[in-house]
Amino acid sequence: MSAPTVTYRETVAAFGTAGGQLTVGGVPVERLAQRVGATPFFAYDRALITRRVQLLRENLPQQVQLSYAVKANPMPAVVQHLATLVDSLDVASALEMGTALDTPMPPSRVSFAGPGKTEAEILQAVAAGVTLEMESATEARRVVRAGERLGVRPRAAIRVNPDFQIKGSGMRMGGGPQQFGVDVEQVPALLAELAAADVELLGFHVFAGSQNLSAEILAEAQRRTVDLVLSLAGRTPWPVRYVNLGGGFGIPYFDKDSPLDLPAVGANLADLMTERLEPNLPDARVVLELGRYLVGEAGVYVTRVVDRKVSRGRTYLVVDGGLHHQLAASGNFGQVIRRNYPLAVANRMDEAPGEEVTVVGCLCTPLDLLGDKVLLPPAEVGDLVAIFQAGAYGLTASPTAFLGHPHPAEVLV
Ligand SMILES: *Cc1c(COP(=O)(O)O)cnc(C)c1O
């Protein structure tokens, strides 16, 4: 077992510590646990989210707008906070749309993506005045019909499944056969079909994949996306006013991960803006759509040790949380090889690591493993174990009903 990694040290430094305790939003975790009234809980640090948006603004060209992909963390308070910081919100369900519409963000700056949008959802979205990212010809026809029924001109964009694939993404969502978007070779026929329809076609959306830590690969994806959009723009009878370049910015989860080189991504985007997009599509609002990069590192999942036991030489810490709240940390959310998320004994931050322990959750399944053979300060029953990188795809990406334990609280501090 190795010493604490750079990712771990930087994560802890970002949250801060006081009196040997991890702090979130400046509040020591034990105090926060008392305030919440129970463990486990998710705590999100408002200032870290703000700082992350500032970092992006400093490194990306100012003409590039930022959209928050709400599915990464749909807690209403988080979405409210981000609505004051970013330029638009991207939702992928009617519930998320409702959360977004409750914020000060104007409906015209809310976009609705995702496959399988039903007629009912599309009616709601058209009535709300949000932009529909159409994922298929069927959806496009539903959008047109909804507009006719409501007497409202729908705002829409075509999500395009590109003819290239992005390497190095945790989850690939473009290239090859996909349930996402309209294959680029089918877009001209759809444009022809929609030419006479009463729909405000704003532009195109391409999202090739998620969780990429390589600036080089992201830059190449953005170049190819711009090429693709420019080739399609030549076939539209209307000026393109919206180009959503996707996102895919990854965050470091594991020991060997290095953070994304944001200045390099920004430099490439600046070139694309000045050389390709601004001269050819002067009316286009260019958008990057980010989820985990905005919120992932701003959250911790805080659990309490309820048992400590030694089994045939291995020490186990059993905590009151588990994969039912934070599936990704158990390695069961899209990972090929299970690795430990960074974690800490949150009330012993000043103590040196002194023993190797295995941290498990309270579910009666061997899958509920949160830290396999990690080096931690010796911990007792009653101590707090915090799991980092829990701000995105945590609670809402976990099987909360599995085994029927109580639902955790979420706080934005
Ligand atoms: C999920 C999703 C995102 C966000 O992905 P992250 O990896 O969290 O940044 C962005 N756009 C679309 C279309 C998505 O489905």
Coordinates of C-alpha atoms and ligand atoms in Angstrom, one line a residue:
M1 CA 0.0 0.0 0.0
S2 CA 1.5 3.3 -1.1
A3 CA 1.6 6.7 0.6
P4 CA -1.2 9.2 0.0
T5 CA -1.2 10.3 -3.7
V6 CA -1.1 13.7 -5.3
T7 CA -4.8 13.5 -6.1
Y8 CA -5.6 12.7 -2.5
R9 CA -3.4 15.5 -1.1
E10 CA -4.8 18.1 -3.5
T11 CA -8.4 17.0 -2.8
V12 CA -7.9 17.3 1.0
A13 CA -6.2 20.7 0.5
A14 CA -9.1 21.9 -1.5
F15 CA -11.6 21.1 1.2
G16 CA -9.3 22.1 4.1
T17 CA -8.9 20.8 7.6
A18 CA -9.4 22.3 11.1
G19 CA -8.4 20.8 14.4
G20 CA -7.7 17.5 12.7
Q21 CA -11.0 17.3 11.0
L22 CA -11.9 17.6 7.3
T23 CA -14.0 20.7 6.6
V24 CA -16.7 21.1 4.0
G25 CA -17.6 24.7 3.3
G26 CA -15.5 25.6 6.3
V27 CA -17.5 23.4 8.7
P28 CA -15.7 20.5 10.4
V29 CA -17.3 17.2 9.5
E30 CA -18.3 16.1 13.0
R31 CA -20.1 19.4 13.5
L32 CA -21.7 18.9 10.1
A33 CA -22.8 15.4 11.0
Q34 CA -24.4 16.9 14.2
R35 CA -26.1 19.6 12.1
V36 CA -27.4 17.0 9.6
G37 CA -28.5 14.8 12.5
A38 CA -27.5 11.5 11.0
T39 CA -24.8 9.7 9.0
P40 CA -24.3 8.8 6.2
F41 CA -24.7 12.0 4.2
F42 CA -23.4 13.7 1.1
A43 CA -21.8 17.2 1.6
Y44 CA -21.1 19.5 -1.4
D45 CA -18.8 22.5 -1.0
R46 CA -20.4 25.6 -2.6
A47 CA -17.1 27.5 -2.8
L48 CA -15.4 24.6 -4.6
I49 CA -18.1 24.6 -7.3
T50 CA -17.8 28.4 -7.7
R51 CA -14.0 28.1 -7.9
R52 CA -14.3 25.4 -10.5
V53 CA -16.4 27.5 -12.8
Q54 CA -13.9 30.4 -12.3
L55 CA -11.1 28.1 -13.3
L56 CA -12.9 27.2 -16.5
R57 CA -13.6 30.8 -17.3
E58 CA -9.9 31.7 -16.8
N59 CA -8.7 28.9 -19.1
L60 CA -11.3 28.8 -21.8
P61 CA -12.0 31.4 -24.5
Q62 CA -14.6 33.8 -23.2
Q63 CA -16.8 33.3 -26.2
V64 CA -17.3 29.6 -25.2
Q65 CA -20.3 29.2 -23.0
L66 CA -20.7 26.7 -20.2
S67 CA -23.7 24.4 -19.7
Y68 CA -24.2 22.2 -16.6
A69 CA -25.3 18.7 -17.3
V70 CA -27.8 18.3 -14.4
K71 CA -27.7 14.5 -14.3
A72 CA -24.3 14.6 -12.7
N73 CA -25.9 16.1 -9.6
P74 CA -29.5 17.1 -9.7
M75 CA -29.8 18.2 -6.0
P76 CA -32.0 21.4 -6.4
A77 CA -29.7 23.5 -4.3
V78 CA -26.7 22.6 -6.4
V79 CA -28.6 23.3 -9.6
Q80 CA -29.7 26.7 -8.2
H81 CA -26.2 27.6 -7.3
L82 CA -24.8 26.6 -10.7
A83 CA -27.6 28.4 -12.5
T84 CA -26.1 31.7 -11.2
L85 CA -22.6 30.7 -12.5
V86 CA -23.0 29.0 -15.9
D87 CA -24.7 30.1 -19.1
S88 CA -27.2 27.2 -19.6
L89 CA -28.4 23.9 -18.1
D90 CA -28.7 20.6 -19.8
V91 CA -31.3 18.2 -18.6
A92 CA -32.2 14.6 -19.5
S93 CA -35.6 14.0 -17.9
A94 CA -38.8 15.8 -17.2
L95 CA -37.9 15.9 -13.5
E96 CA -34.5 17.5 -14.2
M97 CA -36.3 19.9 -16.5
G98 CA -38.5 20.9 -13.6
T99 CA -35.5 21.5 -11.3
A100 CA -33.9 23.6 -14.0
L101 CA -37.0 25.7 -14.6
D102 CA -37.2 26.4 -10.9
T103 CA -33.9 28.3 -11.1
P104 CA -33.4 31.8 -12.5
M105 CA -32.1 30.3 -15.8
P106 CA -34.4 31.3 -18.7
P107 CA -36.1 28.4 -20.4
S108 CA -34.4 29.3 -23.7
R109 CA -31.1 28.4 -21.9
V110 CA -32.3 25.0 -20.9
S111 CA -31.7 22.1 -23.3
F112 CA -33.3 18.7 -23.0
A113 CA -31.2 15.7 -24.3
G114 CA -31.4 12.0 -24.0
P115 CA -32.9 9.1 -26.0
G116 CA -36.5 7.9 -25.6
K117 CA -38.3 11.2 -24.9
T118 CA -42.0 10.4 -24.9
E119 CA -44.7 12.4 -26.5
A120 CA -45.8 13.6 -23.1
E121 CA -42.3 14.7 -22.2
I122 CA -41.8 16.5 -25.5
L123 CA -45.1 18.3 -25.0
Q124 CA -43.9 19.5 -21.6
A125 CA -40.6 20.6 -23.0
V126 CA -42.2 22.5 -25.9
A127 CA -44.7 24.2 -23.6
A128 CA -41.8 25.2 -21.3
G129 CA -39.9 26.7 -24.2
V130 CA -36.7 24.7 -23.7
T131 CA -34.5 23.6 -26.5
L132 CA -35.0 20.0 -27.5
E133 CA -31.9 18.0 -28.5
M134 CA -33.6 15.6 -30.9
E135 CA -32.0 12.2 -30.8
S136 CA -33.9 10.6 -33.8
A137 CA -36.3 11.2 -36.7
T138 CA -39.1 9.9 -34.5
E139 CA -38.4 12.5 -31.8
A140 CA -38.2 15.2 -34.5
R141 CA -41.7 14.3 -35.7
R142 CA -42.9 14.3 -32.1
V143 CA -41.4 17.8 -31.6
V144 CA -43.2 19.1 -34.7
R145 CA -46.5 17.6 -33.7
A146 CA -46.2 19.0 -30.1
G147 CA -45.6 22.4 -31.6
E148 CA -48.7 22.1 -33.8
R149 CA -50.8 20.9 -30.9
L150 CA -49.7 23.7 -28.5
G151 CA -49.5 26.5 -31.1
V152 CA -45.9 27.1 -30.0
R153 CA -42.9 27.1 -32.3
P154 CA -40.6 24.5 -30.8
R155 CA -36.9 25.3 -30.3
A156 CA -34.8 22.4 -31.3
A157 CA -31.3 21.2 -32.2
I158 CA -30.2 17.9 -33.8
R159 CA -28.0 15.7 -31.7
V160 CA -25.6 14.1 -34.2
N161 CA -23.9 10.7 -33.8
P162 CA -20.5 11.5 -35.3
D163 CA -18.6 9.2 -37.7
F164 CA -15.6 9.1 -35.4
Q165 CA -14.9 7.7 -31.9
I166 CA -13.1 9.2 -29.0
K167 CA -10.4 7.1 -27.4
G168 CA -9.8 7.2 -23.6
S169 CA -13.4 8.0 -22.5
G170 CA -14.8 6.3 -19.5
M171 CA -18.1 6.1 -21.3
R172 CA -18.4 6.3 -25.1
M173 CA -21.5 8.0 -26.3
G174 CA -20.8 8.7 -29.9
G175 CA -19.3 7.0 -33.0
G176 CA -20.3 3.6 -34.4
P177 CA -23.9 2.4 -33.8
Q178 CA -25.5 4.4 -31.0
Q179 CA -28.9 5.0 -29.3
F180 CA -27.7 8.6 -29.0
G181 CA -28.2 11.1 -31.8
V182 CA -28.9 10.9 -35.5
D183 CA -26.1 9.3 -37.5
V184 CA -24.3 12.1 -39.4
E185 CA -25.0 10.5 -42.7
Q186 CA -28.8 10.6 -42.0
V187 CA -28.8 14.3 -41.0
P188 CA -29.2 15.7 -44.5
A189 CA -32.4 13.7 -45.0
L190 CA -33.8 14.8 -41.7
L191 CA -33.0 18.4 -42.5
A192 CA -34.9 18.0 -45.8
E193 CA -37.8 16.6 -43.9
L194 CA -37.9 19.4 -41.4
A195 CA -37.4 22.2 -44.0
A196 CA -41.2 22.8 -44.3
A197 CA -42.0 22.2 -40.6
D198 CA -42.8 24.9 -38.2
V199 CA -39.8 24.4 -35.9
E200 CA -37.0 26.7 -34.9
L201 CA -33.9 24.7 -35.8
L202 CA -31.0 26.3 -33.9
G203 CA -28.1 24.0 -34.6
F204 CA -26.3 20.9 -33.6
H205 CA -25.2 18.9 -30.6
V206 CA -22.4 16.4 -30.6
F207 CA -21.4 14.5 -27.4
A208 CA -18.8 11.9 -28.0
G209 CA -18.0 10.6 -24.5
S210 CA -17.4 11.1 -20.9
Q211 CA -14.6 11.1 -18.3
N212 CA -11.6 11.8 -20.5
L213 CA -8.4 13.0 -18.9
S214 CA -6.4 13.5 -22.1
A215 CA -6.3 17.2 -23.3
E216 CA -4.8 15.9 -26.6
I217 CA -7.7 13.5 -27.2
L218 CA -10.3 16.1 -26.2
A219 CA -8.7 18.7 -28.5
E220 CA -8.8 16.2 -31.4
A221 CA -12.5 15.4 -30.6
Q222 CA -13.3 19.1 -30.6
R223 CA -11.5 19.7 -33.9
R224 CA -13.4 16.8 -35.5
T225 CA -16.7 18.0 -34.0
V226 CA -16.1 21.5 -35.5
D227 CA -15.3 19.9 -38.9
L228 CA -18.5 17.9 -38.7
V229 CA -20.7 20.8 -37.7
L230 CA -19.3 23.0 -40.4
S231 CA -20.0 20.4 -43.0
L232 CA -23.6 20.1 -41.8
A233 CA -24.0 23.9 -41.6
G234 CA -23.3 24.0 -45.4
R235 CA -26.6 22.1 -45.8
T236 CA -28.9 24.1 -43.6
P237 CA -31.1 26.8 -45.2
W238 CA -30.8 28.8 -42.0
P239 CA -27.8 30.2 -40.1
V240 CA -26.6 28.0 -37.3
R241 CA -27.1 29.7 -34.0
Y242 CA -26.2 26.9 -31.6
V243 CA -23.2 24.6 -31.5
N244 CA -22.9 22.2 -28.6
L245 CA -19.5 20.7 -28.7
G246 CA -20.2 18.2 -25.9
G247 CA -17.7 18.0 -23.0
G248 CA -16.3 14.8 -21.6
F249 CA -13.8 16.6 -19.3
G250 CA -12.7 14.0 -16.8
I251 CA -11.6 14.2 -13.1
P252 CA -9.0 12.1 -11.4
Y253 CA -10.5 9.3 -9.4
F254 CA -7.5 6.9 -8.9
D255 CA -3.9 6.9 -8.0
K256 CA -2.5 6.9 -11.5
D257 CA -4.9 9.5 -12.9
S258 CA -3.5 13.0 -13.6
P259 CA -5.8 16.0 -13.7
L260 CA -6.9 17.3 -17.2
D261 CA -4.5 19.9 -18.7
L262 CA -7.2 22.6 -18.9
P263 CA -4.9 25.4 -20.4
A264 CA -4.1 23.0 -23.3
V265 CA -7.8 22.3 -23.9
G266 CA -8.5 26.1 -23.7
A267 CA -5.7 26.9 -26.2
N268 CA -7.1 24.5 -28.8
L269 CA -10.6 25.9 -28.3
A270 CA -9.4 29.4 -28.8
D271 CA -7.8 28.4 -32.1
L272 CA -11.1 26.7 -33.2
M273 CA -13.1 29.8 -32.2
T274 CA -11.0 32.3 -34.1
E275 CA -10.0 30.2 -37.1
R276 CA -13.1 28.1 -37.7
L277 CA -16.2 28.9 -35.8
E278 CA -16.3 32.7 -35.7
P279 CA -15.5 33.2 -39.4
N280 CA -17.9 30.5 -40.6
L281 CA -20.7 30.6 -38.0
P282 CA -20.7 34.2 -36.7
D283 CA -24.2 33.8 -35.2
A284 CA -23.5 30.6 -33.3
R285 CA -23.6 30.3 -29.5
V286 CA -20.8 27.8 -28.8
V287 CA -21.4 25.6 -25.8
L288 CA -19.5 23.1 -23.7
E289 CA -21.6 20.8 -21.6
L290 CA -20.0 19.6 -18.4
G291 CA -21.2 17.5 -15.5
R292 CA -18.7 15.8 -13.3
Y293 CA -16.0 18.4 -14.0
L294 CA -18.1 21.0 -12.4
V295 CA -19.2 19.1 -9.3
G296 CA -17.5 15.8 -8.9
E297 CA -14.5 17.0 -6.8
A298 CA -16.7 19.3 -4.7
G299 CA -18.5 16.4 -2.9
V300 CA -17.8 13.9 -0.1
Y301 CA -19.8 11.0 1.1
V302 CA -19.5 10.9 4.9
T303 CA -20.1 7.6 6.8
R304 CA -19.6 6.5 10.3
V305 CA -17.7 3.4 11.5
V306 CA -20.2 1.0 13.2
D307 CA -18.0 -2.0 13.6
R308 CA -14.3 -2.9 13.5
K309 CA -13.4 -6.5 13.3
V310 CA -10.4 -8.7 12.5
S311 CA -11.0 -11.7 10.3
R312 CA -8.1 -14.1 9.8
G313 CA -5.6 -11.3 9.9
R314 CA -7.5 -8.7 7.9
T315 CA -8.9 -5.7 9.7
Y316 CA -12.3 -4.5 8.5
L317 CA -14.0 -1.2 9.2
V318 CA -17.7 -1.5 8.6
V319 CA -19.4 1.8 8.0
D320 CA -23.1 2.8 8.0
G321 CA -23.1 3.7 4.3
G322 CA -22.4 1.7 1.2
L323 CA -22.9 1.1 -2.5
H324 CA -26.7 1.8 -2.1
H325 CA -25.7 5.5 -1.8
Q326 CA -22.3 5.7 -3.6
L327 CA -22.3 2.8 -6.2
A328 CA -19.3 4.3 -8.1
A329 CA -17.0 4.0 -5.1
S330 CA -17.7 0.3 -4.9
G331 CA -16.5 -0.1 -8.5
N332 CA -19.8 -1.2 -9.9
F333 CA -20.7 1.9 -12.0
G334 CA -19.1 1.3 -15.4
Q335 CA -15.6 0.5 -14.2
V336 CA -13.7 -2.4 -15.8
I337 CA -11.2 -2.9 -13.0
R338 CA -12.1 -2.0 -9.4
R339 CA -9.9 0.6 -7.8
N340 CA -10.3 2.5 -4.6
Y341 CA -11.7 6.0 -4.5
P342 CA -9.7 8.3 -2.3
L343 CA -11.0 8.1 1.3
A344 CA -9.9 9.3 4.7
V345 CA -10.7 9.0 8.4
A346 CA -12.3 12.5 8.4
N347 CA -11.9 13.2 12.1
R348 CA -8.2 12.0 12.2
M349 CA -6.7 14.1 9.4
D350 CA -3.7 15.0 11.5
E351 CA -2.8 11.4 12.3
A352 CA -0.4 9.4 10.3
P353 CA -1.5 6.3 8.4
G354 CA -0.8 3.4 10.7
E355 CA -2.7 0.3 9.6
E356 CA -4.0 -1.4 6.5
V357 CA -7.8 -1.8 6.6
T358 CA -10.6 -2.9 4.3
V359 CA -13.5 -0.5 4.4
V360 CA -16.9 -2.1 3.7
G361 CA -20.4 -0.9 3.7
C362 CA -23.4 -2.2 5.6
L363 CA -25.0 -4.1 2.8
C364 CA -25.1 -7.9 3.0
T365 CA -23.2 -8.4 -0.3
P366 CA -19.5 -8.8 -1.0
L367 CA -19.9 -6.1 -3.7
D368 CA -20.2 -3.5 -0.9
L369 CA -16.5 -2.7 -0.8
L370 CA -15.5 1.0 -0.4
G371 CA -11.8 0.7 0.3
D372 CA -9.8 -2.4 -0.4
K373 CA -6.6 -2.7 1.8
V374 CA -6.1 1.0 2.3
L375 CA -3.6 2.6 4.7
L376 CA -5.4 4.7 7.2
P377 CA -4.8 6.1 10.7
P378 CA -6.1 3.5 13.2
A379 CA -9.9 4.1 13.4
E380 CA -12.5 3.2 16.0
V381 CA -16.2 2.7 16.1
G382 CA -17.8 6.2 15.9
D383 CA -15.1 7.7 13.7
L384 CA -16.1 9.2 10.3
V385 CA -14.9 7.8 7.0
A386 CA -15.2 10.3 4.1
I387 CA -15.1 9.1 0.5
F388 CA -14.0 11.8 -2.0
Q389 CA -14.9 12.5 -5.6
A390 CA -18.6 12.0 -4.6
G391 CA -20.1 15.2 -6.0
A392 CA -21.2 13.6 -9.3
Y393 CA -23.0 10.4 -10.1
G394 CA -23.3 9.6 -6.4
L395 CA -26.7 9.4 -4.8
T396 CA -28.8 9.5 -7.9
A397 CA -26.7 7.0 -9.7
S398 CA -27.0 4.4 -6.9
P399 CA -29.5 1.7 -6.1
T400 CA -30.9 3.4 -2.9
A401 CA -33.7 0.9 -2.4
F402 CA -31.3 -2.1 -2.4
L403 CA -31.6 -3.7 1.1
G404 CA -33.9 -1.0 2.4
H405 CA -31.6 1.1 4.5
P406 CA -32.5 4.8 5.2
H407 CA -32.0 7.4 2.5
P408 CA -29.0 9.7 3.2
A409 CA -29.2 13.5 3.5
E410 CA -27.5 15.9 1.1
V411 CA -26.2 19.3 2.1
L412 CA -24.7 22.1 0.2
V413 CA -22.4 24.0 2.5
Ligands
LIG1 C1 -24.0 12.7 -19.1 C2 -23.9 13.8 -20.2 C3 -23.0 14.9 -20.0 C4 -22.2 15.0 -18.7 O1 -21.1 14.1 -18.7 P1 -20.0 14.3 -17.6 O2 -19.0 13.2 -17.8 O3 -20.6 14.3 -16.3 O4 -19.3 15.6 -17.9 C5 -23.0 15.8 -20.9 N1 -23.8 15.7 -22.0 C6 -24.6 14.7 -22.3 C7 -25.4 14.7 -23.5 C8 -24.7 13.7 -21.3 O5 -25.5 12.7 -21.6

